[in-house]
JSON list of C-alpha atoms in Angstrom, two decimals:
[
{"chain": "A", "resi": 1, "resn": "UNK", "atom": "CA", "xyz": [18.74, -29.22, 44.05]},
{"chain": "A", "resi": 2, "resn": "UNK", "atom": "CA", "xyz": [16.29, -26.40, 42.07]},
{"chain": "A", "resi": 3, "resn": "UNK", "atom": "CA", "xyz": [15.85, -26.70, 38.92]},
{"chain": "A", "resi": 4, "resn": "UNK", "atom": "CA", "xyz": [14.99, -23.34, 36.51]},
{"chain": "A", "resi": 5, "resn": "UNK", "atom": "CA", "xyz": [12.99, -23.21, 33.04]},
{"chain": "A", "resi": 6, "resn": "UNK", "atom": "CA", "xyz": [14.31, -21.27, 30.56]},
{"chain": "A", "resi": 7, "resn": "UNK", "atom": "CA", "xyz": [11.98, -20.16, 27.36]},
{"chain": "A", "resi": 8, "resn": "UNK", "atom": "CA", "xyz": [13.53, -20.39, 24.30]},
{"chain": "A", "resi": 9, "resn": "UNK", "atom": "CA", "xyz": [12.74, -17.67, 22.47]},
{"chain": "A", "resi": 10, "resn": "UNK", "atom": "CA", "xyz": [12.43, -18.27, 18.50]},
{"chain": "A", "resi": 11, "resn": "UNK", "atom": "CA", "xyz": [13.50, -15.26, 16.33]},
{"chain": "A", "resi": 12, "resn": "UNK", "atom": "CA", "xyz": [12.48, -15.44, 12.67]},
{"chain": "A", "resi": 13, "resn": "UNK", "atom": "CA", "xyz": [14.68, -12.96, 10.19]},
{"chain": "A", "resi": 14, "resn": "UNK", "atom": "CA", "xyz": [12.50, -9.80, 8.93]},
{"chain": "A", "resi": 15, "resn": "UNK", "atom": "CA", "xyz": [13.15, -11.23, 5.14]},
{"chain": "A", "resi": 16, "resn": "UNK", "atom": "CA", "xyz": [9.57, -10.31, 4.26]},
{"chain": "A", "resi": 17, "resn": "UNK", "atom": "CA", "xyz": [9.20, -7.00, 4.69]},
{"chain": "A", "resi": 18, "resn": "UNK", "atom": "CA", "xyz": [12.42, -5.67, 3.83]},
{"chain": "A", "resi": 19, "resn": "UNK", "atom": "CA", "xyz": [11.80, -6.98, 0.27]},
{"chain": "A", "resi": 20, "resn": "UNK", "atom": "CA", "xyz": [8.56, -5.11, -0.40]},
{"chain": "A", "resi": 21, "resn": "UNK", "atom": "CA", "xyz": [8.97, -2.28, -2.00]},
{"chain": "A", "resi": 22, "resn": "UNK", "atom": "CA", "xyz": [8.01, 1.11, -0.44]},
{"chain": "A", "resi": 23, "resn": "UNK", "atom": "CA", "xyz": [4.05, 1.79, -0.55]},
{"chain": "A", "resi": 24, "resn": "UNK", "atom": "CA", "xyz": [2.93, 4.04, -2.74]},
{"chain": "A", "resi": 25, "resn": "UNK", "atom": "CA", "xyz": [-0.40, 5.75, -3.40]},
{"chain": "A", "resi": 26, "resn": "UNK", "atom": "CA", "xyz": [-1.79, 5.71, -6.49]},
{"chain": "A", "resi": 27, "resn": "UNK", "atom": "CA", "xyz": [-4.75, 8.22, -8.68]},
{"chain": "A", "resi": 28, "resn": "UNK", "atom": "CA", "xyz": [-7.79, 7.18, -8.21]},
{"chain": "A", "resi": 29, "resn": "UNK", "atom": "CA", "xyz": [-11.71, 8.86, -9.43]},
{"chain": "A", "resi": 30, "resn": "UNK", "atom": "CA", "xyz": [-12.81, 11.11, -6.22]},
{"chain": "A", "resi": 31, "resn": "UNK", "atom": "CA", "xyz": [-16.17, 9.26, -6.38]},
{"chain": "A", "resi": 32, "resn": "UNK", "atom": "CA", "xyz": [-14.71, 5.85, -6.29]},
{"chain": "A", "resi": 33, "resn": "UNK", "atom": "CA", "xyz": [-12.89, 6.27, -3.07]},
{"chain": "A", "resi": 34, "resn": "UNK", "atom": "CA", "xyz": [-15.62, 6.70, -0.77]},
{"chain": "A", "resi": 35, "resn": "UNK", "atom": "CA", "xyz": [-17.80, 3.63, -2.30]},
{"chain": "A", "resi": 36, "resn": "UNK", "atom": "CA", "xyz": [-14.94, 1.75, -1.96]},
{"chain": "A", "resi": 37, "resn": "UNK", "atom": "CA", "xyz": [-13.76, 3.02, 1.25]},
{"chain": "A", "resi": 38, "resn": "UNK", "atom": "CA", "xyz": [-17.57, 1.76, 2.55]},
{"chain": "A", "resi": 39, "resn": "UNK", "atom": "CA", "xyz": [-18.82, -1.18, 0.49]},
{"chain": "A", "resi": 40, "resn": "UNK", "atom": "CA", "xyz": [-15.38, -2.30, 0.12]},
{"chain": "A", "resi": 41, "resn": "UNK", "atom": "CA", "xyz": [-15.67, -2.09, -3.77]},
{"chain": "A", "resi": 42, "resn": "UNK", "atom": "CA", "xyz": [-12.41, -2.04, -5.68]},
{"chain": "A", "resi": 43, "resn": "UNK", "atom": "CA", "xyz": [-11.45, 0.72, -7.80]},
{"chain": "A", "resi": 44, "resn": "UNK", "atom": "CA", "xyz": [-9.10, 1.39, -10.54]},
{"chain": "A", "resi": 45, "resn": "UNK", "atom": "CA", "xyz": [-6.02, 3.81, -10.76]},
{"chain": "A", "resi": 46, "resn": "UNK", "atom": "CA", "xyz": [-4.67, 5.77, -14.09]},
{"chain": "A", "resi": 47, "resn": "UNK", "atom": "CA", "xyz": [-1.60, 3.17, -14.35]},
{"chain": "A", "resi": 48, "resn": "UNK", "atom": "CA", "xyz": [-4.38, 0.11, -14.51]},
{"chain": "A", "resi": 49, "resn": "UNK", "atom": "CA", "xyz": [-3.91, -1.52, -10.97]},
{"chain": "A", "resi": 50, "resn": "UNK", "atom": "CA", "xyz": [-6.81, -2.87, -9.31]},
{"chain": "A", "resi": 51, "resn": "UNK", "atom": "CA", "xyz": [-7.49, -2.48, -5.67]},
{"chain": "A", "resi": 52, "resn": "UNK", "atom": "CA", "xyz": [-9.55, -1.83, -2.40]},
{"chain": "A", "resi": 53, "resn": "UNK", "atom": "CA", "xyz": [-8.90, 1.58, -0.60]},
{"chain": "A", "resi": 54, "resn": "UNK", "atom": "CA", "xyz": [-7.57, 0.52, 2.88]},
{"chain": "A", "resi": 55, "resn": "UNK", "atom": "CA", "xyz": [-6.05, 3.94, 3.82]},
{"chain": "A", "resi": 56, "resn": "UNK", "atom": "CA", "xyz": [-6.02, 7.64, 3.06]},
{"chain": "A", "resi": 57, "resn": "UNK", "atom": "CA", "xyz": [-2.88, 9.38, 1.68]},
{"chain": "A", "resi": 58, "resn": "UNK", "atom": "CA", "xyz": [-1.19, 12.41, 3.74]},
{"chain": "A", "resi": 59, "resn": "UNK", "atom": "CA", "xyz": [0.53, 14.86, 2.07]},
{"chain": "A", "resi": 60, "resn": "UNK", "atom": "CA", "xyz": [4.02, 14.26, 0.86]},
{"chain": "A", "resi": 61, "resn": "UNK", "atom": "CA", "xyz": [2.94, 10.45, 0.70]},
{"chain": "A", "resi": 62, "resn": "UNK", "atom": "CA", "xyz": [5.02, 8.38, -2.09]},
{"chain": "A", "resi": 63, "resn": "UNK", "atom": "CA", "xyz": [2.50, 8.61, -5.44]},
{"chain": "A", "resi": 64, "resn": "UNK", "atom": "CA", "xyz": [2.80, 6.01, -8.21]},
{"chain": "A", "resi": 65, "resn": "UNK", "atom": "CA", "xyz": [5.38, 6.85, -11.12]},
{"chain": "A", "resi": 66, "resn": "UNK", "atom": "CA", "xyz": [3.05, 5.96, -13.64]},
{"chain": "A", "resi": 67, "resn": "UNK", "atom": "CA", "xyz": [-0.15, 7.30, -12.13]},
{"chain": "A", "resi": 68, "resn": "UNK", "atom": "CA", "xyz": [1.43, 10.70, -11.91]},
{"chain": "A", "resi": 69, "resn": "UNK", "atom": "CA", "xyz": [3.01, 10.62, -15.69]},
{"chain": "A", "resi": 70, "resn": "UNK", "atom": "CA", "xyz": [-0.50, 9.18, -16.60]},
{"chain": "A", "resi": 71, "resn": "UNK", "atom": "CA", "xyz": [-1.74, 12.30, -14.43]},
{"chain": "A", "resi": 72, "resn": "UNK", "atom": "CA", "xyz": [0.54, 15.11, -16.00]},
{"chain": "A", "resi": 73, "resn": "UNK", "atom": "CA", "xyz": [-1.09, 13.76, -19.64]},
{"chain": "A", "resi": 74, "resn": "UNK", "atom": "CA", "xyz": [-4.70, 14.71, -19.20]},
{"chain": "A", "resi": 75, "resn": "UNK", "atom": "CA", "xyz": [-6.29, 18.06, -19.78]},
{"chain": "A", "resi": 76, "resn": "UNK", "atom": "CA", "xyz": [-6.45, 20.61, -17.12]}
]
């Protein structure tokens, strides 16, 4: 008589991520993206949230609401 193992597999529901919202990029001073992109420094955006850059936005990326009405304010 053979007996056979079977591996349970455990599958845990995706709730995490599907609540985030989507990632957007926010403004951010030119300078401070490079010292923060090396010394891992944070920097702040126009809408006033705090942060470490981690990646580099492409074009057509998702951009902040309020850092792009914040943006649209200033002086050309």
């Amino acid at each position: 008589m053979a007996t056979d193992t079977l591996e349970r597999t455990e599958q845990v529901p995706d709730t995490e991520t599907s609540k985030q919202p989507p990632e957007v990029f926010h403004y951010v001073k030119k300078g401070a993206i490079a010292e923060s992109a090396v010394e891992g420094t944070h920097v702040v955006a126009l809408c006033g949230e705090t942060f470490p850059v981690t990646k580099a936005a492409k074009p057509g990326s998702p951009v902040c609401p309020e850092c792009k009405r914040v943006y649209q304010q200033l002086r050309p």
